[in-house]
Amino acid sequence: MSPSSIVTQKANPPVPHIRCLTDPALHNPEVQAPGRHKADERLQLSHRALLISESPNSSFGRKIKNFVNSLRIQVKVASKSKALPVLTNKKSARFAVVIFENYLSYLKLDNWNRQLIDKYCRDYHVGIVGFIKPPKGGKDDVIYLDGYHLTLQYKLTLEDYKLNFDSYLWRVVKPGELWEGFLPGKWTVFHSNHSTYQNLAFSKLSSRFFEFGSGETNNLKGFKFVTSIMDKGEIDGIPKILFGSDLSFWLHTVMMMDALSYLSFGKLELKLERYIQIDVDDIFVGKEGIRMKVEDVEALVETQDRVQKDVPGFQFNLGYSGGFYLSGNNEEDKGDRKLLEYRKKFRWFSHMWRHEQPHKFPTDFIESSMLMNKDFAKENDITVYGEYSVAPHHSGVYPVHEPLYRLWKEIWGVKVTSTEEYPKLMPAWQRRGFVHSGIMVLPRQTCGLFTTTIFSSDYPGGLEALDAAIQGGDTFQTILTTPISIFMTHLSNYGNDRLALYMLESIVSFIKCWTNLKLLSLPPVELGFKYFEMFPQDKEPLWTNPCEYYRHKDLWPVNKTCDGLPDFIVVGPQKTGTTALYSFLSQHPSILSNKPSPQTYEEIQFFNSHNYFRGLDWYLDFFPQREKPNRTLLFEKSANYFDSEVVPKRIATLLPRVKIIVLLMNPAKRALSWFHHMRYHNDPTALNSTFREVVTASGDAPSKLKNLRNRCLQPGLYSQHLVRWLDYFPSKQIHIVHSDELKNDPVQVMDSLQKFLNVQPHRNYAQHLRYDPKKGFYCSVMSDGQTKCLGQSKGHKYPAMDAESERYLRLYYRKHNINLSKLLASFDSELPEWLKYELKQADLLKS
């Protein structure tokens, strides 16, 4: 061992020192039960909040939005200078709480918007949260709010903080404790004697203020300054909770949770249970000199015993790679043996034999590594919790490496794993779980402790910064806002300064002091079931492009290509000429389509069906290798993508720069075409019904008839579907093809489309398309001069639509066609003749 690799362990690792500091002014500080906020009024409220920000780019506005989002609450942001959004939806409220980044902006709203907000709040029992910011450039440090019996005093420097023990607001917050220290920034305090106000929090004038010889008397040194109040609404009928500073002070985030819960009658609240899992990663993996010794293992066991008193069911999960057992110095090898002596006290899970990253190795090697780790457990009498496993460095978990998932199930029976890489390394509140191939993937958090952080001095900012993360900072906020937290720590964090033990005991103590949160622990599989019981919407994954994010690209197998995904997609809708367009595009020498699917022929139907859950490898297998990587374009056509609610988001997540091609035709004509298409394929409902019976079917019609009606009519609601695509793609990435033009003048359409795709060389389709009078449409010209037309199922001539159905559909689509005419302007697309005619005829009918 070289001298540079020798690490000298400190004699006295830091000891957790957090103790609850109870307010000595309380005569009977018995613990209060958390407040119960739920009431029937919450039933008419949506699980959303409205945030009125000072400006579109306000940094504090973003901070509020991110915090509220971290509680899984949707936030609609509106600027104070813009019109208010729609506040109601029929007889219900679209927002459960209104938040003003600057409460003074609420007081200064113009009469119209102020009346709208106030009426909305009174009618639907909606409360207001407000933060007080001193007016910019204001000279007055004291302002009286006329009509509210409230005085604001600005720009104070404060220290120490305590809460009103008797307030019924508190639910997450546990009142009765004192926070000692200087408070960040300048503060506003409240003065009032009116009965509508309940004081929520108190502070002291900063001792720094007295140091400058202000001449103030000692009676100002007590908790005389009210920093947060509740307005019960006795004056104007609107309950409010006001803060004298922003969310920079950690306790305001907890108070904010209670404010949202209280004002929404429990609609905007999380349960008080918080589940914690600690994975000790790489329990035998670590270079000589920084591994655990016997005394470290003893400390691990002792800490687990203490934590179990506050976190029922808690156990450390030890992830092992058997190939590194007894690979330290003599003292560290004794530590390894001590771990096995205590093996029954922990929950063990498998990594890989030598900590290999699965995505870098062939399948048989991965299998061999897993089996060697399994044999190691048998030889050493380790009971492995085989239903949970974590791959080293997140390798293969996400981006998904299919052989890893398959072998996990075959060898270990794995049902759950975890990663911090999905959808990518995000703040804690943005991480999500998903289910793939029957294995639950849970989101893992980071706590700032890594293999290089072995002493207090190694932590950025030292022990003081680690304490700040625990006492209200990032680590605390993660547990506060995340019902299930899985923290990954390393072997080296349990030796040396034992920072992981310090962090765990400290955070448990701090949460116990300041909150009513109930800390719990479950075995990983039960934790997985709990997660998806809480968040069932997370089961479906959203695949991202591994090549778009450097960390994912590093975890992408070397035999995978970043060049195998499509450049553009024809999304439909059905019966608008998508197959003809597909055949014309496939003629181009620089354009390659996907390989055919055995089930759906030229269509993959990946983004809108169960195929999506087969994973990215399944999708990539459909695309050929590019003949000229810098010039060849890949594409797919799936005509039922257009009207799907989930497809635009899924495509944008995987392919944010892909180009989208949409075909539009008269929606009534499209509906008739679909009806006859179903007749051609011997659909019993279509064969036994008239077209008019289908399109006019009522809500109480048989389900098969309603389903056929929907497939006839719903895709034709073009504006409704296009708006959904515009939510995820800019208009410059979407190209509109008018079906009548494709049929009557395909050469012009293909010229325009080639420019949109920027494909080279430019193909002169006048030489490669020929009108077939028997078919009634254009066909491809082959190299021998013969034409090749689409199959028998294409180009049918159907009976004309009956007048009553035509009139019905003209009125049915009128509003959508009007909206479409407005939308097409954003695509720089002229109105097609059918749309001009339909709008004119519909107006005549209405008149």
Short mmCIF file of N, CA and C in Angstrom, two decimals, residues 257-407:
data_model
loop_
_atom_site.label_atom_id
_atom_site.label_comp_id
_atom_site.label_asym_id
_atom_site.label_seq_id
_atom_site.Cartn_x
_atom_site.Cartn_y
_atom_site.Cartn_z
N MET A 257 -47.22 24.17 4.50
CA MET A 257 -47.97 22.92 4.33
C MET A 257 -49.25 22.96 5.15
N ASP A 258 -49.15 23.42 6.38
CA ASP A 258 -50.33 23.48 7.23
C ASP A 258 -51.32 24.53 6.74
N ALA A 259 -50.80 25.64 6.21
CA ALA A 259 -51.68 26.68 5.67
C ALA A 259 -52.48 26.14 4.48
N LEU A 260 -51.82 25.43 3.58
CA LEU A 260 -52.50 24.87 2.41
C LEU A 260 -53.56 23.86 2.84
N SER A 261 -53.21 23.03 3.82
CA SER A 261 -54.15 22.03 4.30
C SER A 261 -55.36 22.69 4.95
N TYR A 262 -55.11 23.65 5.83
CA TYR A 262 -56.20 24.29 6.58
C TYR A 262 -57.14 25.06 5.64
N LEU A 263 -56.57 25.86 4.75
CA LEU A 263 -57.40 26.71 3.89
C LEU A 263 -58.16 25.92 2.84
N SER A 264 -57.71 24.69 2.55
CA SER A 264 -58.40 23.85 1.55
C SER A 264 -59.26 22.78 2.20
N PHE A 265 -59.48 22.87 3.51
CA PHE A 265 -60.28 21.89 4.24
C PHE A 265 -59.73 20.48 4.07
N GLY A 266 -58.40 20.39 4.00
CA GLY A 266 -57.75 19.09 3.89
C GLY A 266 -57.56 18.59 2.47
N LYS A 267 -58.01 19.37 1.47
CA LYS A 267 -57.86 18.92 0.08
C LYS A 267 -56.39 18.88 -0.31
N LEU A 268 -55.62 19.86 0.11
CA LEU A 268 -54.22 19.97 -0.27
C LEU A 268 -53.33 19.54 0.89
N GLU A 269 -53.40 18.29 1.24
CA GLU A 269 -52.56 17.82 2.34
C GLU A 269 -52.01 16.44 2.02
N LEU A 270 -50.82 16.19 2.55
CA LEU A 270 -50.24 14.86 2.51
C LEU A 270 -50.50 14.16 3.83
N LYS A 271 -50.55 12.86 3.81
CA LYS A 271 -50.66 12.13 5.08
C LYS A 271 -49.40 12.38 5.91
N LEU A 272 -49.49 12.10 7.19
CA LEU A 272 -48.38 12.38 8.09
C LEU A 272 -47.34 11.26 8.11
N GLU A 273 -47.64 10.13 7.53
CA GLU A 273 -46.68 9.02 7.52
C GLU A 273 -45.55 9.31 6.53
N ARG A 274 -44.32 9.05 6.98
CA ARG A 274 -43.15 9.15 6.11
C ARG A 274 -42.34 7.86 6.24
N TYR A 275 -42.17 7.19 5.11
CA TYR A 275 -41.45 5.91 5.10
C TYR A 275 -40.00 6.16 4.69
N ILE A 276 -39.07 5.58 5.45
CA ILE A 276 -37.65 5.77 5.21
C ILE A 276 -36.97 4.42 5.01
N GLN A 277 -36.15 4.34 3.98
CA GLN A 277 -35.33 3.16 3.74
C GLN A 277 -33.89 3.63 3.56
N ILE A 278 -32.96 2.99 4.24
CA ILE A 278 -31.54 3.30 4.11
C ILE A 278 -30.81 2.10 3.52
N ASP A 279 -30.29 2.27 2.32
CA ASP A 279 -29.47 1.24 1.69
C ASP A 279 -28.00 1.56 1.93
N VAL A 280 -27.30 0.65 2.60
CA VAL A 280 -25.85 0.80 2.77
C VAL A 280 -25.21 0.15 1.55
N ASP A 281 -24.85 0.98 0.60
CA ASP A 281 -24.36 0.48 -0.67
C ASP A 281 -22.93 -0.05 -0.52
N ASP A 282 -22.63 -1.12 -1.22
CA ASP A 282 -21.25 -1.62 -1.35
C ASP A 282 -20.64 -1.95 0.02
N ILE A 283 -21.28 -2.81 0.79
CA ILE A 283 -20.87 -3.04 2.17
C ILE A 283 -19.47 -3.65 2.26
N PHE A 284 -19.00 -4.31 1.20
CA PHE A 284 -17.62 -4.81 1.20
C PHE A 284 -16.73 -4.08 0.20
N VAL A 285 -17.28 -3.11 -0.51
CA VAL A 285 -16.55 -2.46 -1.60
C VAL A 285 -15.98 -1.13 -1.10
N GLY A 286 -14.69 -1.05 -1.08
CA GLY A 286 -14.04 0.18 -0.65
C GLY A 286 -12.54 -0.04 -0.60
N LYS A 287 -11.81 1.00 -0.95
CA LYS A 287 -10.36 0.79 -0.99
C LYS A 287 -9.80 0.66 0.43
N GLU A 288 -8.69 -0.03 0.51
CA GLU A 288 -8.06 -0.26 1.81
C GLU A 288 -7.74 1.07 2.48
N GLY A 289 -8.09 1.14 3.74
CA GLY A 289 -7.81 2.34 4.53
C GLY A 289 -9.04 3.16 4.87
N ILE A 290 -10.16 2.92 4.16
CA ILE A 290 -11.36 3.71 4.47
C ILE A 290 -12.56 2.80 4.77
N ARG A 291 -12.30 1.52 4.97
CA ARG A 291 -13.39 0.57 5.19
C ARG A 291 -13.77 0.53 6.68
N MET A 292 -14.81 -0.23 6.97
CA MET A 292 -15.31 -0.34 8.34
C MET A 292 -14.45 -1.30 9.16
N LYS A 293 -14.28 -0.93 10.42
CA LYS A 293 -13.59 -1.78 11.38
C LYS A 293 -14.61 -2.33 12.38
N VAL A 294 -14.13 -3.12 13.31
CA VAL A 294 -15.03 -3.78 14.26
C VAL A 294 -15.86 -2.75 15.01
N GLU A 295 -15.22 -1.67 15.49
CA GLU A 295 -15.96 -0.67 16.27
C GLU A 295 -17.01 0.04 15.41
N ASP A 296 -16.76 0.15 14.11
CA ASP A 296 -17.74 0.76 13.22
C ASP A 296 -18.96 -0.14 13.06
N VAL A 297 -18.71 -1.43 12.98
CA VAL A 297 -19.83 -2.37 12.86
C VAL A 297 -20.66 -2.35 14.14
N GLU A 298 -19.98 -2.29 15.29
CA GLU A 298 -20.69 -2.19 16.57
C GLU A 298 -21.55 -0.94 16.60
N ALA A 299 -20.99 0.18 16.10
CA ALA A 299 -21.75 1.44 16.07
C ALA A 299 -22.96 1.33 15.15
N LEU A 300 -22.81 0.61 14.03
CA LEU A 300 -23.92 0.39 13.11
C LEU A 300 -25.07 -0.32 13.79
N VAL A 301 -24.76 -1.37 14.53
CA VAL A 301 -25.79 -2.14 15.23
C VAL A 301 -26.45 -1.30 16.32
N GLU A 302 -25.64 -0.57 17.09
CA GLU A 302 -26.17 0.25 18.17
C GLU A 302 -27.08 1.35 17.64
N THR A 303 -26.67 1.97 16.53
CA THR A 303 -27.51 3.02 15.94
C THR A 303 -28.83 2.44 15.45
N GLN A 304 -28.77 1.28 14.80
CA GLN A 304 -30.01 0.66 14.33
C GLN A 304 -30.95 0.39 15.49
N ASP A 305 -30.43 -0.08 16.61
CA ASP A 305 -31.27 -0.34 17.78
C ASP A 305 -31.93 0.95 18.28
N ARG A 306 -31.17 2.05 18.30
CA ARG A 306 -31.73 3.32 18.78
C ARG A 306 -32.79 3.86 17.81
N VAL A 307 -32.49 3.79 16.52
CA VAL A 307 -33.42 4.34 15.52
C VAL A 307 -34.73 3.56 15.51
N GLN A 308 -34.66 2.25 15.77
CA GLN A 308 -35.87 1.43 15.77
C GLN A 308 -36.91 1.91 16.79
N LYS A 309 -36.45 2.60 17.83
CA LYS A 309 -37.38 3.10 18.85
C LYS A 309 -38.25 4.23 18.29
N ASP A 310 -37.71 4.99 17.34
CA ASP A 310 -38.46 6.10 16.74
C ASP A 310 -38.99 5.79 15.35
N VAL A 311 -38.44 4.75 14.70
CA VAL A 311 -38.87 4.37 13.36
C VAL A 311 -39.21 2.88 13.38
N PRO A 312 -40.43 2.53 13.71
CA PRO A 312 -40.80 1.11 13.81
C PRO A 312 -40.46 0.34 12.53
N GLY A 313 -39.87 -0.84 12.72
CA GLY A 313 -39.56 -1.70 11.59
C GLY A 313 -38.27 -1.38 10.88
N PHE A 314 -37.51 -0.39 11.39
CA PHE A 314 -36.31 0.03 10.67
C PHE A 314 -35.21 -1.03 10.71
N GLN A 315 -34.60 -1.26 9.55
CA GLN A 315 -33.39 -2.07 9.41
C GLN A 315 -32.53 -1.48 8.31
N PHE A 316 -31.22 -1.52 8.48
CA PHE A 316 -30.34 -1.18 7.39
C PHE A 316 -30.39 -2.26 6.34
N ASN A 317 -30.43 -1.86 5.08
CA ASN A 317 -30.32 -2.80 3.97
C ASN A 317 -28.88 -2.80 3.49
N LEU A 318 -28.22 -3.93 3.56
CA LEU A 318 -26.82 -4.02 3.17
C LEU A 318 -26.70 -4.62 1.78
N GLY A 319 -26.16 -3.84 0.86
CA GLY A 319 -25.93 -4.32 -0.50
C GLY A 319 -24.52 -4.87 -0.61
N TYR A 320 -24.39 -6.13 -1.02
CA TYR A 320 -23.07 -6.78 -0.97
C TYR A 320 -22.61 -7.24 -2.35
N SER A 321 -21.32 -7.13 -2.55
CA SER A 321 -20.62 -7.73 -3.70
C SER A 321 -19.58 -8.68 -3.10
N GLY A 322 -19.90 -9.98 -3.13
CA GLY A 322 -19.09 -10.96 -2.42
C GLY A 322 -17.64 -11.01 -2.85
N GLY A 323 -17.34 -10.59 -4.08
CA GLY A 323 -15.98 -10.65 -4.57
C GLY A 323 -15.02 -9.73 -3.86
N PHE A 324 -15.53 -8.81 -3.03
CA PHE A 324 -14.66 -7.86 -2.31
C PHE A 324 -14.56 -8.18 -0.81
N TYR A 325 -15.14 -9.28 -0.39
CA TYR A 325 -15.07 -9.66 1.02
C TYR A 325 -13.61 -9.92 1.39
N LEU A 326 -13.21 -9.40 2.56
CA LEU A 326 -11.84 -9.54 3.08
C LEU A 326 -10.79 -8.97 2.12
N SER A 327 -11.05 -7.78 1.60
CA SER A 327 -10.09 -7.15 0.69
C SER A 327 -9.49 -5.87 1.27
N GLY A 328 -9.60 -5.70 2.61
CA GLY A 328 -9.00 -4.55 3.27
C GLY A 328 -7.75 -4.93 4.03
N ASN A 329 -7.34 -4.08 4.97
CA ASN A 329 -6.20 -4.43 5.84
C ASN A 329 -6.70 -5.33 6.97
N ASN A 330 -5.84 -5.69 7.87
CA ASN A 330 -6.20 -6.64 8.92
C ASN A 330 -7.37 -6.15 9.76
N GLU A 331 -7.33 -4.89 10.17
CA GLU A 331 -8.40 -4.34 11.01
C GLU A 331 -9.72 -4.31 10.24
N GLU A 332 -9.65 -4.00 8.96
CA GLU A 332 -10.87 -3.92 8.17
C GLU A 332 -11.42 -5.31 7.85
N ASP A 333 -10.55 -6.29 7.68
CA ASP A 333 -11.02 -7.66 7.48
C ASP A 333 -11.75 -8.17 8.72
N LYS A 334 -11.26 -7.75 9.88
CA LYS A 334 -11.98 -8.09 11.11
C LYS A 334 -13.37 -7.45 11.10
N GLY A 335 -13.46 -6.24 10.56
CA GLY A 335 -14.76 -5.59 10.43
C GLY A 335 -15.69 -6.37 9.51
N ASP A 336 -15.15 -6.89 8.40
CA ASP A 336 -15.97 -7.72 7.50
C ASP A 336 -16.51 -8.95 8.23
N ARG A 337 -15.63 -9.59 8.99
CA ARG A 337 -16.06 -10.79 9.73
C ARG A 337 -17.11 -10.43 10.79
N LYS A 338 -16.95 -9.27 11.40
CA LYS A 338 -17.93 -8.84 12.40
C LYS A 338 -19.29 -8.60 11.75
N LEU A 339 -19.30 -8.07 10.53
CA LEU A 339 -20.56 -7.89 9.81
C LEU A 339 -21.27 -9.22 9.63
N LEU A 340 -20.51 -10.25 9.26
CA LEU A 340 -21.13 -11.56 9.08
C LEU A 340 -21.57 -12.16 10.42
N GLU A 341 -20.85 -11.82 11.48
CA GLU A 341 -21.26 -12.28 12.82
C GLU A 341 -22.64 -11.71 13.16
N TYR A 342 -22.90 -10.46 12.72
CA TYR A 342 -24.18 -9.78 12.99
C TYR A 342 -25.14 -9.91 11.80
N ARG A 343 -24.89 -10.85 10.91
CA ARG A 343 -25.61 -10.88 9.64
C ARG A 343 -27.13 -10.96 9.81
N LYS A 344 -27.60 -11.58 10.90
CA LYS A 344 -29.04 -11.75 11.08
C LYS A 344 -29.74 -10.46 11.49
N LYS A 345 -28.97 -9.46 11.87
CA LYS A 345 -29.57 -8.21 12.32
C LYS A 345 -29.96 -7.30 11.16
N PHE A 346 -29.42 -7.59 9.95
CA PHE A 346 -29.64 -6.70 8.82
C PHE A 346 -30.43 -7.40 7.72
N ARG A 347 -30.87 -6.59 6.77
CA ARG A 347 -31.51 -7.10 5.57
C ARG A 347 -30.49 -6.98 4.43
N TRP A 348 -30.15 -8.10 3.80
CA TRP A 348 -29.11 -8.12 2.77
C TRP A 348 -29.74 -8.17 1.38
N PHE A 349 -29.12 -7.46 0.44
CA PHE A 349 -29.55 -7.56 -0.95
C PHE A 349 -28.32 -7.63 -1.85
N SER A 350 -28.50 -8.18 -3.02
CA SER A 350 -27.37 -8.46 -3.91
C SER A 350 -27.09 -7.31 -4.85
N HIS A 351 -25.78 -7.03 -5.00
CA HIS A 351 -25.29 -6.22 -6.13
C HIS A 351 -24.82 -7.20 -7.21
N MET A 352 -23.62 -7.02 -7.67
CA MET A 352 -22.99 -7.97 -8.58
C MET A 352 -21.71 -8.48 -7.89
N TRP A 353 -21.18 -9.60 -8.35
CA TRP A 353 -20.07 -10.26 -7.67
C TRP A 353 -18.88 -9.34 -7.46
N ARG A 354 -18.45 -8.66 -8.50
CA ARG A 354 -17.33 -7.74 -8.38
C ARG A 354 -17.77 -6.31 -8.69
N HIS A 355 -19.03 -6.00 -8.35
CA HIS A 355 -19.54 -4.64 -8.53
C HIS A 355 -19.56 -4.24 -10.00
N GLU A 356 -19.76 -5.21 -10.89
CA GLU A 356 -19.76 -4.91 -12.32
C GLU A 356 -21.02 -4.12 -12.70
N GLN A 357 -20.87 -3.30 -13.73
CA GLN A 357 -22.01 -2.57 -14.27
C GLN A 357 -22.63 -3.42 -15.39
N PRO A 358 -23.86 -3.91 -15.18
CA PRO A 358 -24.44 -4.88 -16.11
C PRO A 358 -24.49 -4.41 -17.57
N HIS A 359 -24.68 -3.12 -17.78
CA HIS A 359 -24.84 -2.66 -19.16
C HIS A 359 -23.56 -2.80 -19.99
N LYS A 360 -22.43 -3.07 -19.32
CA LYS A 360 -21.15 -3.17 -20.03
C LYS A 360 -20.78 -4.60 -20.41
N PHE A 361 -21.62 -5.57 -20.00
CA PHE A 361 -21.23 -6.97 -20.17
C PHE A 361 -22.31 -7.76 -20.89
N PRO A 362 -21.90 -8.87 -21.54
CA PRO A 362 -22.90 -9.74 -22.20
C PRO A 362 -23.76 -10.45 -21.17
N THR A 363 -24.86 -10.99 -21.64
CA THR A 363 -25.85 -11.59 -20.75
C THR A 363 -25.28 -12.74 -19.93
N ASP A 364 -24.46 -13.60 -20.54
CA ASP A 364 -23.95 -14.75 -19.79
C ASP A 364 -23.01 -14.32 -18.67
N PHE A 365 -22.29 -13.21 -18.87
CA PHE A 365 -21.43 -12.71 -17.81
C PHE A 365 -22.26 -12.18 -16.64
N ILE A 366 -23.33 -11.44 -16.94
CA ILE A 366 -24.21 -10.93 -15.88
C ILE A 366 -24.77 -12.08 -15.06
N GLU A 367 -25.21 -13.12 -15.75
CA GLU A 367 -25.78 -14.28 -15.08
C GLU A 367 -24.74 -14.94 -14.17
N SER A 368 -23.53 -15.08 -14.67
CA SER A 368 -22.46 -15.70 -13.87
C SER A 368 -22.17 -14.89 -12.62
N SER A 369 -22.13 -13.55 -12.76
CA SER A 369 -21.85 -12.68 -11.63
C SER A 369 -22.92 -12.81 -10.55
N MET A 370 -24.18 -12.85 -10.98
CA MET A 370 -25.28 -12.98 -10.02
C MET A 370 -25.19 -14.33 -9.28
N LEU A 371 -24.90 -15.37 -10.02
CA LEU A 371 -24.84 -16.71 -9.42
C LEU A 371 -23.70 -16.82 -8.42
N MET A 372 -22.55 -16.20 -8.71
CA MET A 372 -21.44 -16.23 -7.76
C MET A 372 -21.82 -15.49 -6.48
N ASN A 373 -22.55 -14.40 -6.61
CA ASN A 373 -22.99 -13.68 -5.42
C ASN A 373 -23.99 -14.51 -4.62
N LYS A 374 -24.79 -15.27 -5.33
CA LYS A 374 -25.76 -16.14 -4.66
C LYS A 374 -25.04 -17.26 -3.92
N ASP A 375 -24.01 -17.83 -4.54
CA ASP A 375 -23.24 -18.89 -3.88
C ASP A 375 -22.51 -18.35 -2.64
N PHE A 376 -22.01 -17.12 -2.73
CA PHE A 376 -21.33 -16.51 -1.58
C PHE A 376 -22.27 -16.41 -0.38
N ALA A 377 -23.52 -16.04 -0.65
CA ALA A 377 -24.50 -15.93 0.44
C ALA A 377 -24.75 -17.30 1.08
N LYS A 378 -24.85 -18.34 0.27
CA LYS A 378 -25.08 -19.67 0.81
C LYS A 378 -23.90 -20.13 1.66
N GLU A 379 -22.70 -19.88 1.16
CA GLU A 379 -21.50 -20.32 1.88
C GLU A 379 -21.35 -19.62 3.22
N ASN A 380 -21.84 -18.40 3.33
CA ASN A 380 -21.66 -17.61 4.55
C ASN A 380 -22.95 -17.46 5.36
N ASP A 381 -23.95 -18.29 5.02
CA ASP A 381 -25.20 -18.32 5.77
C ASP A 381 -25.86 -16.94 5.85
N ILE A 382 -25.83 -16.20 4.73
CA ILE A 382 -26.50 -14.90 4.65
C ILE A 382 -27.88 -15.12 4.05
N THR A 383 -28.88 -14.69 4.78
CA THR A 383 -30.24 -14.73 4.24
C THR A 383 -30.46 -13.48 3.40
N VAL A 384 -30.51 -13.66 2.09
CA VAL A 384 -30.61 -12.52 1.18
C VAL A 384 -32.08 -12.22 0.91
N TYR A 385 -32.41 -10.94 0.97
CA TYR A 385 -33.75 -10.49 0.61
C TYR A 385 -33.78 -10.39 -0.93
N GLY A 386 -34.00 -11.53 -1.57
CA GLY A 386 -33.82 -11.61 -3.01
C GLY A 386 -34.83 -10.84 -3.83
N GLU A 387 -35.92 -10.42 -3.21
CA GLU A 387 -36.93 -9.69 -3.98
C GLU A 387 -36.54 -8.23 -4.22
N TYR A 388 -35.41 -7.82 -3.65
CA TYR A 388 -34.91 -6.45 -3.86
C TYR A 388 -33.47 -6.54 -4.31
N SER A 389 -33.11 -5.74 -5.30
CA SER A 389 -31.73 -5.68 -5.75
C SER A 389 -31.48 -4.31 -6.36
N VAL A 390 -30.22 -3.88 -6.28
CA VAL A 390 -29.83 -2.59 -6.86
C VAL A 390 -28.58 -2.83 -7.68
N ALA A 391 -28.61 -2.38 -8.92
CA ALA A 391 -27.44 -2.55 -9.78
C ALA A 391 -26.41 -1.47 -9.47
N PRO A 392 -25.12 -1.79 -9.46
CA PRO A 392 -24.09 -0.78 -9.21
C PRO A 392 -24.18 0.38 -10.18
N HIS A 393 -24.04 1.58 -9.65
CA HIS A 393 -24.05 2.81 -10.46
C HIS A 393 -25.35 2.98 -11.24
N HIS A 394 -26.44 2.38 -10.79
CA HIS A 394 -27.74 2.44 -11.46
C HIS A 394 -27.72 1.75 -12.82
N SER A 395 -26.66 1.03 -13.12
CA SER A 395 -26.48 0.44 -14.44
C SER A 395 -27.62 -0.51 -14.79
N GLY A 396 -28.26 -0.27 -15.91
CA GLY A 396 -29.28 -1.16 -16.43
C GLY A 396 -30.67 -0.93 -15.87
N VAL A 397 -30.77 -0.19 -14.75
CA VAL A 397 -32.10 0.06 -14.17
C VAL A 397 -32.83 1.09 -15.02
N TYR A 398 -32.13 2.22 -15.25
CA TYR A 398 -32.64 3.22 -16.18
C TYR A 398 -31.47 4.02 -16.71
N PRO A 399 -31.27 4.08 -18.02
CA PRO A 399 -32.07 3.45 -19.07
C PRO A 399 -32.12 1.93 -18.92
N VAL A 400 -33.26 1.36 -19.24
CA VAL A 400 -33.51 -0.05 -19.00
C VAL A 400 -32.60 -0.92 -19.86
N HIS A 401 -31.96 -1.90 -19.21
CA HIS A 401 -31.18 -2.94 -19.91
C HIS A 401 -31.95 -4.24 -19.72
N GLU A 402 -32.61 -4.68 -20.76
CA GLU A 402 -33.55 -5.80 -20.65
C GLU A 402 -32.94 -7.06 -20.05
N PRO A 403 -31.70 -7.46 -20.41
CA PRO A 403 -31.15 -8.70 -19.80
C PRO A 403 -31.06 -8.62 -18.28
N LEU A 404 -30.80 -7.42 -17.73
CA LEU A 404 -30.72 -7.28 -16.27
C LEU A 404 -32.06 -7.61 -15.64
N TYR A 405 -33.14 -7.07 -16.16
CA TYR A 405 -34.47 -7.31 -15.60
C TYR A 405 -34.83 -8.80 -15.70
N ARG A 406 -34.52 -9.39 -16.83
CA ARG A 406 -34.86 -10.80 -17.02
C ARG A 406 -34.10 -11.68 -16.03
N LEU A 407 -32.79 -11.44 -15.88
CA LEU A 407 -31.99 -12.28 -14.99
C LEU A 407 -32.30 -12.00 -13.52
#
